[in-house]
Tab-separated table of C-alpha atoms and ligand atoms in Angstrom:
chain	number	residue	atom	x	y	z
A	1060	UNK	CA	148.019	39.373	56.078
A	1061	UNK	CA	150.955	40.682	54.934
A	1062	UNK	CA	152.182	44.082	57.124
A	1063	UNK	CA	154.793	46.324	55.919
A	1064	UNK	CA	157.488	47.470	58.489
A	1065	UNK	CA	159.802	49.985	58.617
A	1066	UNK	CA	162.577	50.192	61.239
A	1067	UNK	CA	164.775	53.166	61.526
A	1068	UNK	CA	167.436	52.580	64.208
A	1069	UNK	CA	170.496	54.755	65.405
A	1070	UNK	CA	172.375	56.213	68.083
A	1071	UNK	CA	170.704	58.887	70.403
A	1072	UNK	CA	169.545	62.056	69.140
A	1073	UNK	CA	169.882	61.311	65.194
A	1074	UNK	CA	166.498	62.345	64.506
A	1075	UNK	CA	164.745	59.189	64.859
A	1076	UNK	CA	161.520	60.480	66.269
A	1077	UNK	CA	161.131	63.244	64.009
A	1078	UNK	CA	161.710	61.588	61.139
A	1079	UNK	CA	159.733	58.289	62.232
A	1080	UNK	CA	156.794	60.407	62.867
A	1081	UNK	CA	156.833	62.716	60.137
A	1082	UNK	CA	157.398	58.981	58.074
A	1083	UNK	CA	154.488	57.435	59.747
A	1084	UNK	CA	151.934	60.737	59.111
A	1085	UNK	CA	152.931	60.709	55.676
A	1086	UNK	CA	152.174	56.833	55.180
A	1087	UNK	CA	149.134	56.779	57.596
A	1088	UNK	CA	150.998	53.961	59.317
A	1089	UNK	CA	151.508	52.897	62.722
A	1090	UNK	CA	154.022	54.274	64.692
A	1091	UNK	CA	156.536	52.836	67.134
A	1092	UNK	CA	158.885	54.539	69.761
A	1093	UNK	CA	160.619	51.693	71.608
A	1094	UNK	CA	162.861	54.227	74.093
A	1095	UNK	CA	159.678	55.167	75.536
A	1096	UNK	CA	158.952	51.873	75.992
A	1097	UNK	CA	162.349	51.189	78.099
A	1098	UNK	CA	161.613	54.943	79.092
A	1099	UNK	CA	158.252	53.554	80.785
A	1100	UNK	CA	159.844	51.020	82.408
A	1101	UNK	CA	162.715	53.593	83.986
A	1102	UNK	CA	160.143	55.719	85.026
A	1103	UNK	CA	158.309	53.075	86.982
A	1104	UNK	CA	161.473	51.716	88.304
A	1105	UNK	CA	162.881	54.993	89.568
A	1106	UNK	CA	158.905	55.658	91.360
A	1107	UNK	CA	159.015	52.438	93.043
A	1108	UNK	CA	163.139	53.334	94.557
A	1109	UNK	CA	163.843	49.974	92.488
A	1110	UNK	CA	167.678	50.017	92.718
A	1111	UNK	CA	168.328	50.142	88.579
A	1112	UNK	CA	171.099	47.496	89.660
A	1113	UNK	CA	168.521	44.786	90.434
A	1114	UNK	CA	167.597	43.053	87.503
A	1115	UNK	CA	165.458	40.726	89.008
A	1116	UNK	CA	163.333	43.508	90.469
A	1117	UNK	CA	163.563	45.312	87.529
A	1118	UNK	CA	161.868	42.413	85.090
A	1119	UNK	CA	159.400	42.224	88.099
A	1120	UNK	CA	158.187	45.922	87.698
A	1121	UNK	CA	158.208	45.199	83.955
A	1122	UNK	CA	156.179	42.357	83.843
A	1123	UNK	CA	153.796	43.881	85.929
A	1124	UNK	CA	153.399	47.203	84.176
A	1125	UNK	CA	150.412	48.600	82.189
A	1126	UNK	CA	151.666	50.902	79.396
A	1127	UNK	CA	148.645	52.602	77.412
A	1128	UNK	CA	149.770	54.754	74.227
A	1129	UNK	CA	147.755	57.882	72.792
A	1130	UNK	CA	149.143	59.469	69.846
A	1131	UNK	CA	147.525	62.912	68.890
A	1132	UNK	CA	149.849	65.845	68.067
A	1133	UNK	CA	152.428	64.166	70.372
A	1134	UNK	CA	152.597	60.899	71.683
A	1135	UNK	CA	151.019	60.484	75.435
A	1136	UNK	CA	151.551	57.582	77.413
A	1137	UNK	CA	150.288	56.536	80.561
A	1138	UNK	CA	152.308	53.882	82.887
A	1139	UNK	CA	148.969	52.276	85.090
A	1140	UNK	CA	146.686	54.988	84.388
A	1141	UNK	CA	149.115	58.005	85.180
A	1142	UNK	CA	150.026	60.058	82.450
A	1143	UNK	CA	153.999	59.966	82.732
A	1144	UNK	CA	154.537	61.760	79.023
A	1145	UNK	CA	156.488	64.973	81.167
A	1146	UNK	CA	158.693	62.154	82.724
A	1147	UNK	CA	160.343	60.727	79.681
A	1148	UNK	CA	162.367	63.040	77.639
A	1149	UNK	CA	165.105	63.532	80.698
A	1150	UNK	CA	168.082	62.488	81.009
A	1151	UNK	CA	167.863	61.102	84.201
A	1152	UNK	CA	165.089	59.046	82.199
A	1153	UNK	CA	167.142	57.914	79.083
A	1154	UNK	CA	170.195	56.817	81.164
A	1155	UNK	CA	168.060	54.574	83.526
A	1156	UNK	CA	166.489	53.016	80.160
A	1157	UNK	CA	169.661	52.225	78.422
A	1158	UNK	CA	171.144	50.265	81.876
A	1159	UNK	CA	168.027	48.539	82.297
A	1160	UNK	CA	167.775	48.162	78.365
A	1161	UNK	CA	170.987	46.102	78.814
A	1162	UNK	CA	169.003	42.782	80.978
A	1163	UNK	CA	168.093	40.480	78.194
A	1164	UNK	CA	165.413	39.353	80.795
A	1165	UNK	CA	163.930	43.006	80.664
A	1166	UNK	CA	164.624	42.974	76.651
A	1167	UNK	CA	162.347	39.437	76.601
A	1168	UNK	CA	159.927	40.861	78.158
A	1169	UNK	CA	159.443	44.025	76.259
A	1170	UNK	CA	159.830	42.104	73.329
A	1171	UNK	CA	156.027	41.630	72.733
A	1172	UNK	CA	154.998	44.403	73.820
A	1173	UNK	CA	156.849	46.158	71.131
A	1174	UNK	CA	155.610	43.480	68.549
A	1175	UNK	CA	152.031	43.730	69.042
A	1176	UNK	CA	152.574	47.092	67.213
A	1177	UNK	CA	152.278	45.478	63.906
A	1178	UNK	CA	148.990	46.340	62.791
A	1179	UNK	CA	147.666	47.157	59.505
A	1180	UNK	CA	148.011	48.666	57.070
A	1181	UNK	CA	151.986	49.287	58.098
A	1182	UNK	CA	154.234	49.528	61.274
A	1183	UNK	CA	156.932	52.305	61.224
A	1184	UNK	CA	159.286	51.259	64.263
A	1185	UNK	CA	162.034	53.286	65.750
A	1186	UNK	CA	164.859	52.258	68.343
A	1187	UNK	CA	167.980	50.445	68.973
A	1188	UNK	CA	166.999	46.314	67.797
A	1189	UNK	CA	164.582	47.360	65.493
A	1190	UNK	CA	165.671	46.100	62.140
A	1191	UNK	CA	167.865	43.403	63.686
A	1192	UNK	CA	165.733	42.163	66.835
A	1193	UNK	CA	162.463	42.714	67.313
A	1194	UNK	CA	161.157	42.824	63.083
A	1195	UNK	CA	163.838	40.913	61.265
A	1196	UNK	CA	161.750	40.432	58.451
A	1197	UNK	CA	160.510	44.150	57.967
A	1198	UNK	CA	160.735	45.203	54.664
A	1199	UNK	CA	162.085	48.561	54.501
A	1200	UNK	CA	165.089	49.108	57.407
A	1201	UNK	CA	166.640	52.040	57.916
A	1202	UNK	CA	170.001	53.245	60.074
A	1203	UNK	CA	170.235	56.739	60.804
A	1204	UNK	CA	172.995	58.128	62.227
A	1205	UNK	CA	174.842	61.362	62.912
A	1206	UNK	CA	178.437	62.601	64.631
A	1207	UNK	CA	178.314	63.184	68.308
A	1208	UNK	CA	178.723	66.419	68.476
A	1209	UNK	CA	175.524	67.020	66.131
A	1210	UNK	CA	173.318	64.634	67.961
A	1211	UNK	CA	174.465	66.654	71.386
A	1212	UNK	CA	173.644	69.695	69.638
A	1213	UNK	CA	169.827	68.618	68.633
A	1214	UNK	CA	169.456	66.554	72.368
A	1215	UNK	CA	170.136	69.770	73.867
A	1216	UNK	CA	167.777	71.967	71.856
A	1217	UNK	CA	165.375	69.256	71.850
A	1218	UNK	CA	165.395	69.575	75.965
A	1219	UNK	CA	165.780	73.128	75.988
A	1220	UNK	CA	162.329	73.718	73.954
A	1221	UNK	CA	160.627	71.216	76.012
A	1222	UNK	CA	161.267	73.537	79.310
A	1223	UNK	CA	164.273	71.100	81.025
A	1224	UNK	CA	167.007	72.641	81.857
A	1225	UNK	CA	170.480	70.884	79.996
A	1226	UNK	CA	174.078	71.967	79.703
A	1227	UNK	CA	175.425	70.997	76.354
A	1228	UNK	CA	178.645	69.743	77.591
A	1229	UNK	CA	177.294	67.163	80.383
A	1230	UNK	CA	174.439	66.324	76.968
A	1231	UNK	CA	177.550	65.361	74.943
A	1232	UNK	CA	179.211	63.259	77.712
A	1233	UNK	CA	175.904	60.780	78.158
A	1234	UNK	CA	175.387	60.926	74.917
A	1235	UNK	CA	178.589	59.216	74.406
A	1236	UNK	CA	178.372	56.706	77.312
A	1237	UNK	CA	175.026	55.985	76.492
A	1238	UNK	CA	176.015	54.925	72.749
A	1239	UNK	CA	178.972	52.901	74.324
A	1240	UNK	CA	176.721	51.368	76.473
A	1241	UNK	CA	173.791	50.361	74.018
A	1242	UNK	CA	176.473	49.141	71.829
A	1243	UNK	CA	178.570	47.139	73.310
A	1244	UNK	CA	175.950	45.419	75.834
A	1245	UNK	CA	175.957	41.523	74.856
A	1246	UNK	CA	171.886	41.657	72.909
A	1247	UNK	CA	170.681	43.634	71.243
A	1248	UNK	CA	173.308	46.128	70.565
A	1249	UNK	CA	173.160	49.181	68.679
A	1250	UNK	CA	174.412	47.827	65.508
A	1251	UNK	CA	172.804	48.638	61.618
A	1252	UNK	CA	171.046	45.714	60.248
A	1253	UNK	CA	173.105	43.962	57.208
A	1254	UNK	CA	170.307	44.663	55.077
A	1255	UNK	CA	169.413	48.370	56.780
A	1256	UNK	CA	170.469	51.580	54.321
A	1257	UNK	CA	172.551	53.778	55.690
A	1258	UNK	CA	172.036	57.428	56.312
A	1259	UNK	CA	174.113	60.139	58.317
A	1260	UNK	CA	171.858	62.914	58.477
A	1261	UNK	CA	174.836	65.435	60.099
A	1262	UNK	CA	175.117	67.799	57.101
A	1263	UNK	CA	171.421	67.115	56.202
A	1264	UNK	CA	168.021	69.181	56.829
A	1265	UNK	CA	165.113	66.911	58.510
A	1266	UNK	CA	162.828	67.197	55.821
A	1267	UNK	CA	165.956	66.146	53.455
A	1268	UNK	CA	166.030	62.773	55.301
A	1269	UNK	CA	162.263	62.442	55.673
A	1270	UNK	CA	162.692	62.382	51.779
A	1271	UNK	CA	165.019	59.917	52.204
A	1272	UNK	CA	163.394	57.270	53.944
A	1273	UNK	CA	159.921	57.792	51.699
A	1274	UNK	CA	161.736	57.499	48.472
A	1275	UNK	CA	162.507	53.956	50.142
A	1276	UNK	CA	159.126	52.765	50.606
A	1277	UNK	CA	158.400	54.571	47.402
B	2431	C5P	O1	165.634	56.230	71.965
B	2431	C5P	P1	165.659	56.636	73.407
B	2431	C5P	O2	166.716	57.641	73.748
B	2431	C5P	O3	164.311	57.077	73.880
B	2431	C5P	O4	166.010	55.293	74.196
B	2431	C5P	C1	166.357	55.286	75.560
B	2431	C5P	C2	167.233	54.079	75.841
B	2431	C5P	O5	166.423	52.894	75.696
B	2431	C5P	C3	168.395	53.888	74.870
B	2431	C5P	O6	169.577	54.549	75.287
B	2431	C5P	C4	168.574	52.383	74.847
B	2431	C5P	O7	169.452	51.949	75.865
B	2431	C5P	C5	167.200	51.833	75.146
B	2431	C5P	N1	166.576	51.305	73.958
B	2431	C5P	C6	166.906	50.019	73.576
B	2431	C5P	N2	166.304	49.447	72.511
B	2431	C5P	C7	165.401	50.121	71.789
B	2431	C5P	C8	165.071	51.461	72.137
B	2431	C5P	C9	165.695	52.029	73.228
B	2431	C5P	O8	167.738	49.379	74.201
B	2431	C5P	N3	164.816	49.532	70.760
C-alpha cells in the first residue's frame, strides 16, 4: 500500500515540532519526532553513567532499549516502562543526542525504529536525515530553517514555558555547536534534501508556515 510521507528537517529550534504536529493534526496522519528518539537514547545513556564517548556501549544501551510512544495533547514517551517525557527537552539532553547521533552504528540502529513509523494512512516525520536518510522516497519533503539568533530566541522561550531554567546567551552558543556538529558529522548530516522545498520561517508567524507545508500536500 502506498503511504504518503512527509519529512520536515532543519536545524534546532526552527519550529519543527510545532509545525510537524500542528501538520500531522490537520492531516490525521502519523507523527514522527526523531530527536526524541536520539533524546531516548541520551537519556538512558546518561542513567546508566555510560561515558557518551563510548560508542560501543552506547549502541549496546540502544539496542537494548524499549521506547513506547503515547501521543495525546503532547507526546509521552516511556524508555522501559518509565515515563522519561520531563527528561527530554534539556539541554543537557539535546547535546548528549547530537554526539551520540554522530555513531553511524547508533544511527543503524535507530534506523528502524524510526521506519516502522510508516503506517497508514500517512507518516509526517521530523528531524535531521529525514528527507535524505531514513524516507528517501517520501513524497512531500520539507527544510525548514531559521537564523540563529531566532531559533535561540524560540529554544529559550520554549524552555522557559516548560519550567527549565535557560540563559539565552549559553542557548545561542549550543545552538550553534550543535548545528556544526549535526552538520558536519560524516552520515547523516544536517543537509536539505535535493528535492526538499525550502522555507526560512525567521520573519514568518507559525501558523504562516503551517500554511506552508499544507498547501504542499494540498
Ligand atoms: O530535534 P532535536 O533537538 O530533538 O534533536 C536532538 C539531536 O538529535 C540533534 O541535535 C541531532 O544531533 C540528533 N538528531 C539526529 N537525527 C535526527 C533527529 C535528531 O541526528 N533525525
Amino acid at each position: 500500500m502506498n503511504i504518503s510521507v512527509l519529512t520536515i528537517d532543519g536545524p534546532s529550534g526552527a519550529g519543527k515540532g510545532t509545525v510537524s504536529r500542528a501538520v500531522a493534526k490537520r492531516l490525521g496522519w502519523h507523527y514522527l519526532d526523531s530527536g526524541a528518539i536520539y533524546r531516548s537514547l541520551a537519556v538512558a545513556v546518561l542513567a546508566q553513567q555510560v561515558e557518551l564517548t563510548n560508542s560501543a556501549a552506547v549502541v549496546a544501551v540502544a539496542q537494548a532499549m524499549r521506547l513506547e510512544f503515547a501521543c495525546q495533547e503532547e507526546l509521552q514517551i516511556k524508555l522501559n516502562e518509565t515515563d522519561i517525557t520531563a527528561q527530554l527537552p534539556s539541554e543537557t539532553t539535546g547535546n548528549a543526542a547530537s554526539l551520540i547521533a554522530a555513531y553511524p552504528a547508533v544511527r543503524a540502529v535507530l534506523l528502524q525504529k524510526q521506519k516502522d513509523f510508516k503506517q497508514a494512512p500517512g507518516l509526517v516525520a521530523d528531524g535531521r536525515d529525514m528527507g535524505t536518510v531514513v524516507f528517501p522516497d517520501a513524497c512531500y519533503k520539507v527544510y525548514l530553517t531559521a537564523s540563529s539568533k531566532e531559533r535561540a530566541k524560540r529554544r529559550y522561550k520554549q524552555l522557559i514555558k516548560k519550567g527549565i531554567s535557560a540563559n539565552l546567551e549559553q542557548i545561542t552558543q549550543e545552538i550553534d555547536a550543535r548545528d556544526k556538529r549535526d552538520s558536519e558529522r560524516a552520515i547523516a548530516p544536517l543537509v536539505a534534501a535535493y528535492d526538499a522545498l525550502i522555507i526560512d520561517s525567521s520573519d514568518l508567524m507559525i501558523d504562516q508556515v503551517i500554511e506552508a507545508v499544507l498547501s504542499l500536500v494540498r
